Amino acid sequence: MKTPEGFLFSAVKCGIKKPDRFDLGLIYSPNRLTAWGVFTQNTVQAAPVVLGKKLIKEETLHGVVVNSGVANACTGEEGIQRATKLLEEVAKGLGVSLRSLLPASTGVIGEQLPLEKMLPKVSELVSNLSPERYLDFTKAIMTTDTFPKIAYRSLKNGISILGIAKGAGMIAPNMATMLGFILTDAKVSKDTLKKVLPKIVDHSFNQITVDGDTSTNDTVYMLCSNQKDLKNWEDFEKACLEVAQELAYLIVKDGEGASKVIKIMVKGAKTKEDAKTFAFSVANSPLVKTAIYGEDANWGRIFAALGKTTIPFDFEKVEIYLNGIPWVKNLQVITDEEILRKELQKEVVEIQIKLKEGKKGFEVWASDLTEEYIKINAHYRT
Amino acid sequence: MKTPEGFLFSAVKCGIKKPDRFDLGLIYSPNRLTAWGVFTQNTVQAAPVVLGKKLIKEETLHGVVVNSGVANACTGEEGIQRATKLLEEVAKGLGVSLRSLLPASTGVIGEQLPLEKMLPKVSELVSNLSPERYLDFTKAIMTTDTFPKIAYRSLKNGISILGIAKGAGMIAPNMATMLGFILTDAKVSKDTLKKVLPKIVDHSFNQITVDGDTSTNDTVYMLCSNQKDLKNWEDFEKACLEVAQELAYLIVKDGEGASKVIKIMVKGAKTKEDAKTFAFSVANSPLVKTAIYGEDANWGRIFAALGKTTIPFDFEKVEIYLNGIPWVKNLQVITDEEILRKELQKEVVEIQIKLKEGKKGFEVWASDLTEEYIKINAHYRT
C-alpha cells in the first residue's frame, strides 16, 4: 500500500488512555489541502465539532489533530479554549498558520482535555511525522475498537485514496461513535468536495447503526493534497465511496460485542424516506438484533419492526429473503427452518425485505446485539 | 379484595404453552357490559386486534376470551376465521349472542390458533367460571412475565376497580407486549368510556417502554358491569388511572431481564411533544439503560440522548437531578460520585431533566438493559 502523496502521520502516548497507548495523533501535509467535513446531527455538539465547523471553511488547511480518551463534549467555553490551545501549539511546532489545523476528539463526555499531559508531547508528535506512520495514527484514535480500521484504493493513474476510521458503534461511555478521515493526493476543489463528501457519507456512514445512539462527536474529514490531476472523475468518486463503505462496514463489524453484520435491504417502498425508516426500524430493533444473534429465524419480529413505524403498507404482500433465499411469502415460511438457521450462522446476514408499495429502496448495515454489548456499556468506567 | 360485582373469571390449560400452564382465559359477565378498547398503533395488526376493533362497537357485550402462547398475528384470513370460531364456541357455551365476546391473544407471531387443542376445553372454561378465579385468569395471559399483574382500588360507595395486565416489555419472540383489562362495577356509558379510556392509557401504558418495540397485539379493554351508580366522577377517574398506572409500573418492573425501574421526568420543554420525544429518547437509549444497570453516573449519555433527537435546545442550561438530588448543572457534576452511585443502586431511579426552553413536561417509565434481556430474546425459541 502506497499512502497518498503529500501526507505525513504521527502519534504519541500522552497517558490519557490507560494502559499507556497512543492517544494523540496528527495528519499533516506541507501542501495546502483542499478539505471538507461532515459533522454529527446531535444537538449537543462537542467543542471539536463546533470548532471544526468553523475551521473547515478556512482557505489554508494543513491537517488534523485528533485525540482519544476525552471527547471534549459538554465542556463549555473552556472546552473550546483548550482545543484551540492544542491546535495552536501543534501549528507552532509545524510552523504553519494558527488556523490551519482541524480538531477531532473521541472519548468520555464531560471531561476537559488534559493539556498538562498533551502539550509536553507536541514536539515529539511533530518530530515523529512520517508517511509510514499511518497505523500509529489509526491506533491513536481508537477507544473500545478491537482493531484499527483502514481502507485503501488506488486508481490507474497513480492516484490513491486512504481511509481511516474509528468506531465500534456508540462506544460507551465515550459516546464518540465515529471519526473518519479520507485522504487523497488527487486535485479536487473545495466546491466539489462540499458536494461530494455529504453524498459519500450518506451512502456509507449514514447507512450503519450499532445501537441507534447518535454521538456528540461524529466527524468525517476529507483531505486532498492536490498532487495529481484527476482524469476520470467517476472512477475517483466510486473509489472514494468504496473506501468509505469499507470503513463503515468495519465499524459495524467491530460494533460493541457484535458477533455478526446484518445487512437490511428494503425494496419496493413508496418513497426513499419510507424505505429508510423501515430499514432503520428493523436494524435498530433489539428483538430483531437478538434473534439474529440467537440464530433464530423469527420473522415475526421483522414484521413487527416494520409495522411499528406506523407507515401504512400491505404487510400480507411483504416478501423476505435471507442471504438471497426466499424466507417468507404470503405470511408463510417457505424454506425449511434448518436451512434458514444455517444461513443465520454466517458472519454476514443479508435480510432483503420486498414491499409492494412502490419502487424505492434503502440499505442499512447493523450489528447484532449480544450480552457483550451490555457488559461493555454497563461496566466500562468501573 | 372484593372483585367488581357482575364479573366471573375462568382459565384452562389447553397445552399451547409448555410446560402445561393456564393458556386460555375468560372474563364473563351475565350483565350487558359497557366496554371500550384501545389497540396497538403498529401497522401490522394481529387478527384479534382487527376483530376486537369491530366487536368493541357492538351494543351487547359480555366478556373477553384471551389466549397466550400464540399471538394470532400475521395469520391472514384464516387467523380471523379461527379467532371468530373460538369466540362463537365460547358464546354458545355461555348461551350469549355470537358477537358479544371480545378477543385478545399474546404469543408467537405467525402461528395459527391451535383450535384442535382449544375447542375441547371450552366447556371446562365455561363451567369453571367464578368471581374468585381472577388469579387463574391472570396466569392464563402471561408469557415471559415472571409474576401476575393485578391492581385494585375501591371507592367509598362500594364501587371497585380491578386491573389485570400481562407484559414484560416486548416479550420475544412473542411480540405480545401487553394486554390490559380494567373492570369495574360502576355504571358508565359507552360514550364516556370512549373519551376516558384513551386518556387513561395515555397517562399510563403509553408512558412506558422496555425496548421501544411496539407489538402487533397490544390491547387494553375497559369493561363496566353497570351495577353501581357513580356519585363522584373525579374520584372514579382518579382510581381508574391509578389502577392503570400501577399495572404499567408492574410491566416495567417485570421488563425482560430488568433490574431497575427508571423514571425519566423531562420538564421545561417548549411543547409537550418535545418533552415526550426527549423523554423517550433517553428512556430508549441502550447507553443510558446500560449505564443505570451498571450504576454508573454517566451523565454524558443522557445529554447525548437528548441531543440525538435533533430538537434545538440550550444544553449548557440543562439541569439533571437523581432521585431529587442535584446531579448536573452548568455542565458540571455538583454532587459526589459516591453519593450518586448509592442512589443508582436503588430499585427505582428517578432522573429529572430540567430544560429552560418552556413549561411543558413528560414522564416515561423504563426498565434498564441487562445481559438477561439478551439471553431471553436470543435463545427463547431454542
mmCIF file of C-alpha atoms in Angstrom, chain B residues 119-339:
data_model
loop_
_atom_site.group_PDB
_atom_site.id
_atom_site.type_symbol
_atom_site.label_atom_id
_atom_site.label_comp_id
_atom_site.label_asym_id
_atom_site.label_seq_id
_atom_site.Cartn_x
_atom_site.Cartn_y
_atom_site.Cartn_z
ATOM 1 C CA LEU B 119 -62.198 -26.066 21.428
ATOM 2 C CA PRO B 120 -62.329 -29.284 23.508
ATOM 3 C CA LYS B 121 -61.574 -27.125 26.568
ATOM 4 C CA VAL B 122 -64.398 -24.623 26.058
ATOM 5 C CA SER B 123 -66.970 -26.440 28.202
ATOM 6 C CA GLU B 124 -64.469 -26.653 31.093
ATOM 7 C CA LEU B 125 -63.673 -22.961 30.582
ATOM 8 C CA VAL B 126 -67.352 -22.079 30.927
ATOM 9 C CA SER B 127 -68.110 -24.382 33.851
ATOM 10 C CA ASN B 128 -65.087 -23.125 35.822
ATOM 11 C CA LEU B 129 -66.392 -19.551 35.930
ATOM 12 C CA SER B 130 -66.331 -17.946 39.353
ATOM 13 C CA PRO B 131 -65.819 -14.473 40.856
ATOM 14 C CA GLU B 132 -62.725 -15.755 42.708
ATOM 15 C CA ARG B 133 -60.822 -17.217 39.780
ATOM 16 C CA TYR B 134 -59.261 -13.922 38.624
ATOM 17 C CA LEU B 135 -55.747 -15.090 39.551
ATOM 18 C CA ASP B 136 -56.024 -18.143 37.276
ATOM 19 C CA PHE B 137 -57.217 -15.820 34.515
ATOM 20 C CA THR B 138 -54.222 -13.546 35.114
ATOM 21 C CA LYS B 139 -51.869 -16.521 34.895
ATOM 22 C CA ALA B 140 -53.524 -17.645 31.665
ATOM 23 C CA ILE B 141 -52.460 -14.455 29.867
ATOM 24 C CA MET B 142 -48.797 -14.490 30.996
ATOM 25 C CA THR B 143 -45.947 -15.284 28.597
ATOM 26 C CA THR B 144 -42.428 -14.394 29.793
ATOM 27 C CA ASP B 145 -43.946 -12.459 32.704
ATOM 28 C CA THR B 146 -42.363 -13.562 35.962
ATOM 29 C CA PHE B 147 -45.361 -12.577 38.110
ATOM 30 C CA PRO B 148 -49.096 -11.928 37.601
ATOM 31 C CA LYS B 149 -50.016 -8.238 37.388
ATOM 32 C CA ILE B 150 -53.073 -7.089 39.290
ATOM 33 C CA ALA B 151 -54.068 -3.662 40.629
ATOM 34 C CA TYR B 152 -57.119 -2.779 42.676
ATOM 35 C CA ARG B 153 -58.921 0.254 44.061
ATOM 36 C CA SER B 154 -62.266 0.644 45.790
ATOM 37 C CA LEU B 155 -64.309 3.775 46.365
ATOM 38 C CA LYS B 156 -66.298 4.735 49.440
ATOM 39 C CA ASN B 157 -69.665 3.846 47.949
ATOM 40 C CA GLY B 158 -68.601 0.258 47.286
ATOM 41 C CA ILE B 159 -67.576 0.671 43.661
ATOM 42 C CA SER B 160 -64.461 -1.333 42.875
ATOM 43 C CA ILE B 161 -61.970 -1.310 40.036
ATOM 44 C CA LEU B 162 -59.839 -4.326 39.151
ATOM 45 C CA GLY B 163 -56.958 -4.071 36.698
ATOM 46 C CA ILE B 164 -55.251 -7.088 35.155
ATOM 47 C CA ALA B 165 -52.339 -6.978 32.732
ATOM 48 C CA LYS B 166 -49.621 -9.054 31.170
ATOM 49 C CA GLY B 167 -46.357 -7.854 29.699
ATOM 50 C CA ALA B 168 -42.668 -7.869 30.343
ATOM 51 C CA GLY B 169 -41.889 -5.347 27.690
ATOM 52 C CA MET B 170 -41.627 -6.776 24.199
ATOM 53 C CA ILE B 171 -41.746 -10.410 25.059
ATOM 54 C CA ALA B 172 -39.709 -12.123 22.440
ATOM 55 C CA PRO B 173 -40.269 -13.942 20.302
ATOM 56 C CA ASN B 174 -43.864 -13.383 21.182
ATOM 57 C CA MET B 175 -44.053 -9.692 20.420
ATOM 58 C CA ALA B 176 -47.152 -9.615 22.547
ATOM 59 C CA THR B 177 -46.089 -6.606 24.523
ATOM 60 C CA MET B 178 -49.079 -6.030 26.655
ATOM 61 C CA LEU B 179 -52.684 -6.807 27.313
ATOM 62 C CA GLY B 180 -54.631 -4.879 29.923
ATOM 63 C CA PHE B 181 -58.139 -5.233 31.348
ATOM 64 C CA ILE B 182 -59.800 -2.704 33.588
ATOM 65 C CA LEU B 183 -63.028 -3.992 35.148
ATOM 66 C CA THR B 184 -65.464 -2.062 37.276
ATOM 67 C CA ASP B 185 -68.988 -2.446 38.577
ATOM 68 C CA ALA B 186 -69.641 1.265 38.134
ATOM 69 C CA LYS B 187 -72.315 2.425 35.727
ATOM 70 C CA VAL B 188 -70.626 4.216 32.843
ATOM 71 C CA SER B 189 -71.892 5.000 29.340
ATOM 72 C CA LYS B 190 -70.046 3.892 26.236
ATOM 73 C CA ASP B 191 -69.618 7.487 25.077
ATOM 74 C CA THR B 192 -67.926 8.331 28.337
ATOM 75 C CA LEU B 193 -65.629 5.294 28.090
ATOM 76 C CA LYS B 194 -64.622 6.290 24.575
ATOM 77 C CA LYS B 195 -63.391 9.595 25.915
ATOM 78 C CA VAL B 196 -61.903 8.394 29.181
ATOM 79 C CA LEU B 197 -60.074 5.194 28.254
ATOM 80 C CA PRO B 198 -57.668 6.752 25.729
ATOM 81 C CA LYS B 199 -56.839 9.414 28.325
ATOM 82 C CA ILE B 200 -56.135 6.779 30.960
ATOM 83 C CA VAL B 201 -53.988 4.760 28.556
ATOM 84 C CA ASP B 202 -52.093 7.895 27.510
ATOM 85 C CA HIS B 203 -51.189 8.575 31.120
ATOM 86 C CA SER B 204 -50.201 5.021 31.990
ATOM 87 C CA PHE B 205 -49.390 2.367 29.376
ATOM 88 C CA ASN B 206 -48.353 4.907 26.750
ATOM 89 C CA GLN B 207 -45.716 6.273 29.125
ATOM 90 C CA ILE B 208 -43.726 3.085 29.499
ATOM 91 C CA THR B 209 -41.044 1.418 27.443
ATOM 92 C CA VAL B 210 -38.862 -1.621 27.823
ATOM 93 C CA ASP B 211 -37.137 -1.740 24.447
ATOM 94 C CA GLY B 212 -39.012 0.624 22.162
ATOM 95 C CA ASP B 213 -40.515 -2.195 20.117
ATOM 96 C CA THR B 214 -44.269 -1.791 19.598
ATOM 97 C CA SER B 215 -46.237 -5.001 19.486
ATOM 98 C CA THR B 216 -48.762 -6.274 16.947
ATOM 99 C CA ASN B 217 -51.187 -7.289 19.707
ATOM 100 C CA ASP B 218 -51.306 -4.506 22.320
ATOM 101 C CA THR B 219 -54.843 -4.211 23.629
ATOM 102 C CA VAL B 220 -56.454 -2.577 26.645
ATOM 103 C CA TYR B 221 -60.126 -3.250 27.310
ATOM 104 C CA MET B 222 -62.229 -1.455 29.911
ATOM 105 C CA LEU B 223 -65.397 -3.303 30.946
ATOM 106 C CA CYS B 224 -68.147 -1.917 33.185
ATOM 107 C CA SER B 225 -70.877 -4.134 34.603
ATOM 108 C CA ASN B 226 -73.074 -1.114 35.472
ATOM 109 C CA GLN B 227 -74.059 -2.455 38.885
ATOM 110 C CA LYS B 228 -73.488 0.696 40.885
ATOM 111 C CA ASP B 229 -74.283 4.335 40.293
ATOM 112 C CA LEU B 230 -71.341 6.664 40.217
ATOM 113 C CA LYS B 231 -71.553 9.540 42.681
ATOM 114 C CA ASN B 232 -68.177 11.159 42.293
ATOM 115 C CA TRP B 233 -66.816 11.024 38.768
ATOM 116 C CA GLU B 234 -63.475 12.606 39.673
ATOM 117 C CA ASP B 235 -62.708 10.030 42.355
ATOM 118 C CA PHE B 236 -63.638 7.237 39.978
ATOM 119 C CA GLU B 237 -61.489 8.510 37.128
ATOM 120 C CA LYS B 238 -58.568 9.030 39.503
ATOM 121 C CA ALA B 239 -58.912 5.475 40.831
ATOM 122 C CA CYS B 240 -59.065 4.033 37.298
ATOM 123 C CA LEU B 241 -55.948 5.971 36.358
ATOM 124 C CA GLU B 242 -54.173 4.712 39.475
ATOM 125 C CA VAL B 243 -55.058 1.135 38.580
ATOM 126 C CA ALA B 244 -53.718 1.600 35.036
ATOM 127 C CA GLN B 245 -50.558 3.296 36.290
ATOM 128 C CA GLU B 246 -49.929 0.551 38.813
ATOM 129 C CA LEU B 247 -50.231 -2.062 36.058
ATOM 130 C CA ALA B 248 -47.936 -0.023 33.805
ATOM 131 C CA TYR B 249 -45.394 0.177 36.603
ATOM 132 C CA LEU B 250 -45.578 -3.596 37.158
ATOM 133 C CA ILE B 251 -44.953 -4.234 33.450
ATOM 134 C CA VAL B 252 -41.797 -2.092 33.506
ATOM 135 C CA LYS B 253 -40.674 -3.703 36.755
ATOM 136 C CA ASP B 254 -41.082 -7.096 35.088
ATOM 137 C CA GLY B 255 -39.355 -5.829 31.898
ATOM 138 C CA GLU B 256 -37.314 -8.639 30.389
ATOM 139 C CA GLY B 257 -34.173 -9.026 32.448
ATOM 140 C CA ALA B 258 -34.784 -5.684 34.177
ATOM 141 C CA SER B 259 -33.009 -4.965 37.455
ATOM 142 C CA LYS B 260 -34.459 -1.485 37.968
ATOM 143 C CA VAL B 261 -37.295 0.862 37.053
ATOM 144 C CA ILE B 262 -36.110 4.190 35.629
ATOM 145 C CA LYS B 263 -38.468 7.167 35.807
ATOM 146 C CA ILE B 264 -37.485 9.847 33.312
ATOM 147 C CA MET B 265 -39.111 13.205 34.011
ATOM 148 C CA VAL B 266 -38.491 15.910 31.445
ATOM 149 C CA LYS B 267 -39.514 19.450 32.396
ATOM 150 C CA GLY B 268 -39.182 22.894 30.842
ATOM 151 C CA ALA B 269 -39.606 21.833 27.211
ATOM 152 C CA LYS B 270 -41.168 24.124 24.634
ATOM 153 C CA THR B 271 -44.019 21.727 23.779
ATOM 154 C CA LYS B 272 -45.395 18.543 25.281
ATOM 155 C CA GLU B 273 -44.441 16.736 22.067
ATOM 156 C CA ASP B 274 -40.821 17.880 22.504
ATOM 157 C CA ALA B 275 -40.845 16.747 26.143
ATOM 158 C CA LYS B 276 -42.182 13.347 25.097
ATOM 159 C CA THR B 277 -39.568 12.945 22.349
ATOM 160 C CA PHE B 278 -36.769 13.881 24.777
ATOM 161 C CA ALA B 279 -38.081 11.535 27.491
ATOM 162 C CA PHE B 280 -38.455 8.532 25.168
ATOM 163 C CA SER B 281 -35.073 9.214 23.552
ATOM 164 C CA VAL B 282 -33.425 8.943 26.983
ATOM 165 C CA ALA B 283 -35.663 6.043 28.066
ATOM 166 C CA ASN B 284 -34.890 4.000 24.938
ATOM 167 C CA SER B 285 -31.168 4.781 24.730
ATOM 168 C CA PRO B 286 -29.271 1.499 25.196
ATOM 169 C CA LEU B 287 -26.369 3.516 26.587
ATOM 170 C CA VAL B 288 -28.441 5.233 29.278
ATOM 171 C CA LYS B 289 -30.140 1.939 30.173
ATOM 172 C CA THR B 290 -26.859 0.034 30.480
ATOM 173 C CA ALA B 291 -25.279 2.868 32.498
ATOM 174 C CA ILE B 292 -28.155 2.748 35.008
ATOM 175 C CA TYR B 293 -27.847 -1.030 35.131
ATOM 176 C CA GLY B 294 -24.103 -0.639 35.762
ATOM 177 C CA GLU B 295 -24.876 2.004 38.437
ATOM 178 C CA ASP B 296 -22.605 4.397 36.607
ATOM 179 C CA ALA B 297 -23.489 8.106 36.999
ATOM 180 C CA ASN B 298 -22.559 8.726 33.392
ATOM 181 C CA TRP B 299 -24.482 11.938 32.645
ATOM 182 C CA GLY B 300 -22.884 12.440 29.222
ATOM 183 C CA ARG B 301 -25.048 9.648 27.857
ATOM 184 C CA ILE B 302 -28.191 11.500 28.951
ATOM 185 C CA PHE B 303 -27.041 14.664 27.172
ATOM 186 C CA ALA B 304 -26.219 12.715 24.017
ATOM 187 C CA ALA B 305 -29.630 11.013 24.105
ATOM 188 C CA LEU B 306 -31.383 14.391 24.449
ATOM 189 C CA GLY B 307 -29.324 15.803 21.590
ATOM 190 C CA LYS B 308 -29.844 12.932 19.204
ATOM 191 C CA THR B 309 -33.494 13.990 18.879
ATOM 192 C CA THR B 310 -32.071 16.986 16.907
ATOM 193 C CA ILE B 311 -34.639 19.180 18.675
ATOM 194 C CA PRO B 312 -32.893 22.520 19.317
ATOM 195 C CA PHE B 313 -32.253 23.350 22.995
ATOM 196 C CA ASP B 314 -29.579 25.070 25.021
ATOM 197 C CA PHE B 315 -27.787 22.091 26.520
ATOM 198 C CA GLU B 316 -25.485 24.245 28.648
ATOM 199 C CA LYS B 317 -28.538 25.224 30.734
ATOM 200 C CA VAL B 318 -29.851 21.702 31.310
ATOM 201 C CA GLU B 319 -30.073 20.584 34.945
ATOM 202 C CA ILE B 320 -30.287 16.941 35.972
ATOM 203 C CA TYR B 321 -31.494 15.578 39.304
ATOM 204 C CA LEU B 322 -31.089 11.998 40.510
ATOM 205 C CA ASN B 323 -33.757 10.887 42.982
ATOM 206 C CA GLY B 324 -34.226 14.590 43.741
ATOM 207 C CA ILE B 325 -30.520 15.232 44.353
ATOM 208 C CA PRO B 326 -28.867 17.860 42.122
ATOM 209 C CA TRP B 327 -26.589 15.981 39.724
ATOM 210 C CA VAL B 328 -25.534 18.201 36.815
ATOM 211 C CA LYS B 329 -25.702 21.997 36.498
ATOM 212 C CA ASN B 330 -23.766 24.252 34.082
ATOM 213 C CA LEU B 331 -22.252 21.076 32.588
ATOM 214 C CA GLN B 332 -20.674 20.261 35.974
ATOM 215 C CA VAL B 333 -21.333 17.329 38.292
ATOM 216 C CA ILE B 334 -22.270 19.013 41.580
ATOM 217 C CA THR B 335 -22.649 16.006 43.858
ATOM 218 C CA ASP B 336 -20.052 13.499 44.964
ATOM 219 C CA GLU B 337 -19.868 10.498 42.633
ATOM 220 C CA GLU B 338 -20.143 8.053 45.550
ATOM 221 C CA ILE B 339 -23.455 9.586 46.666
#
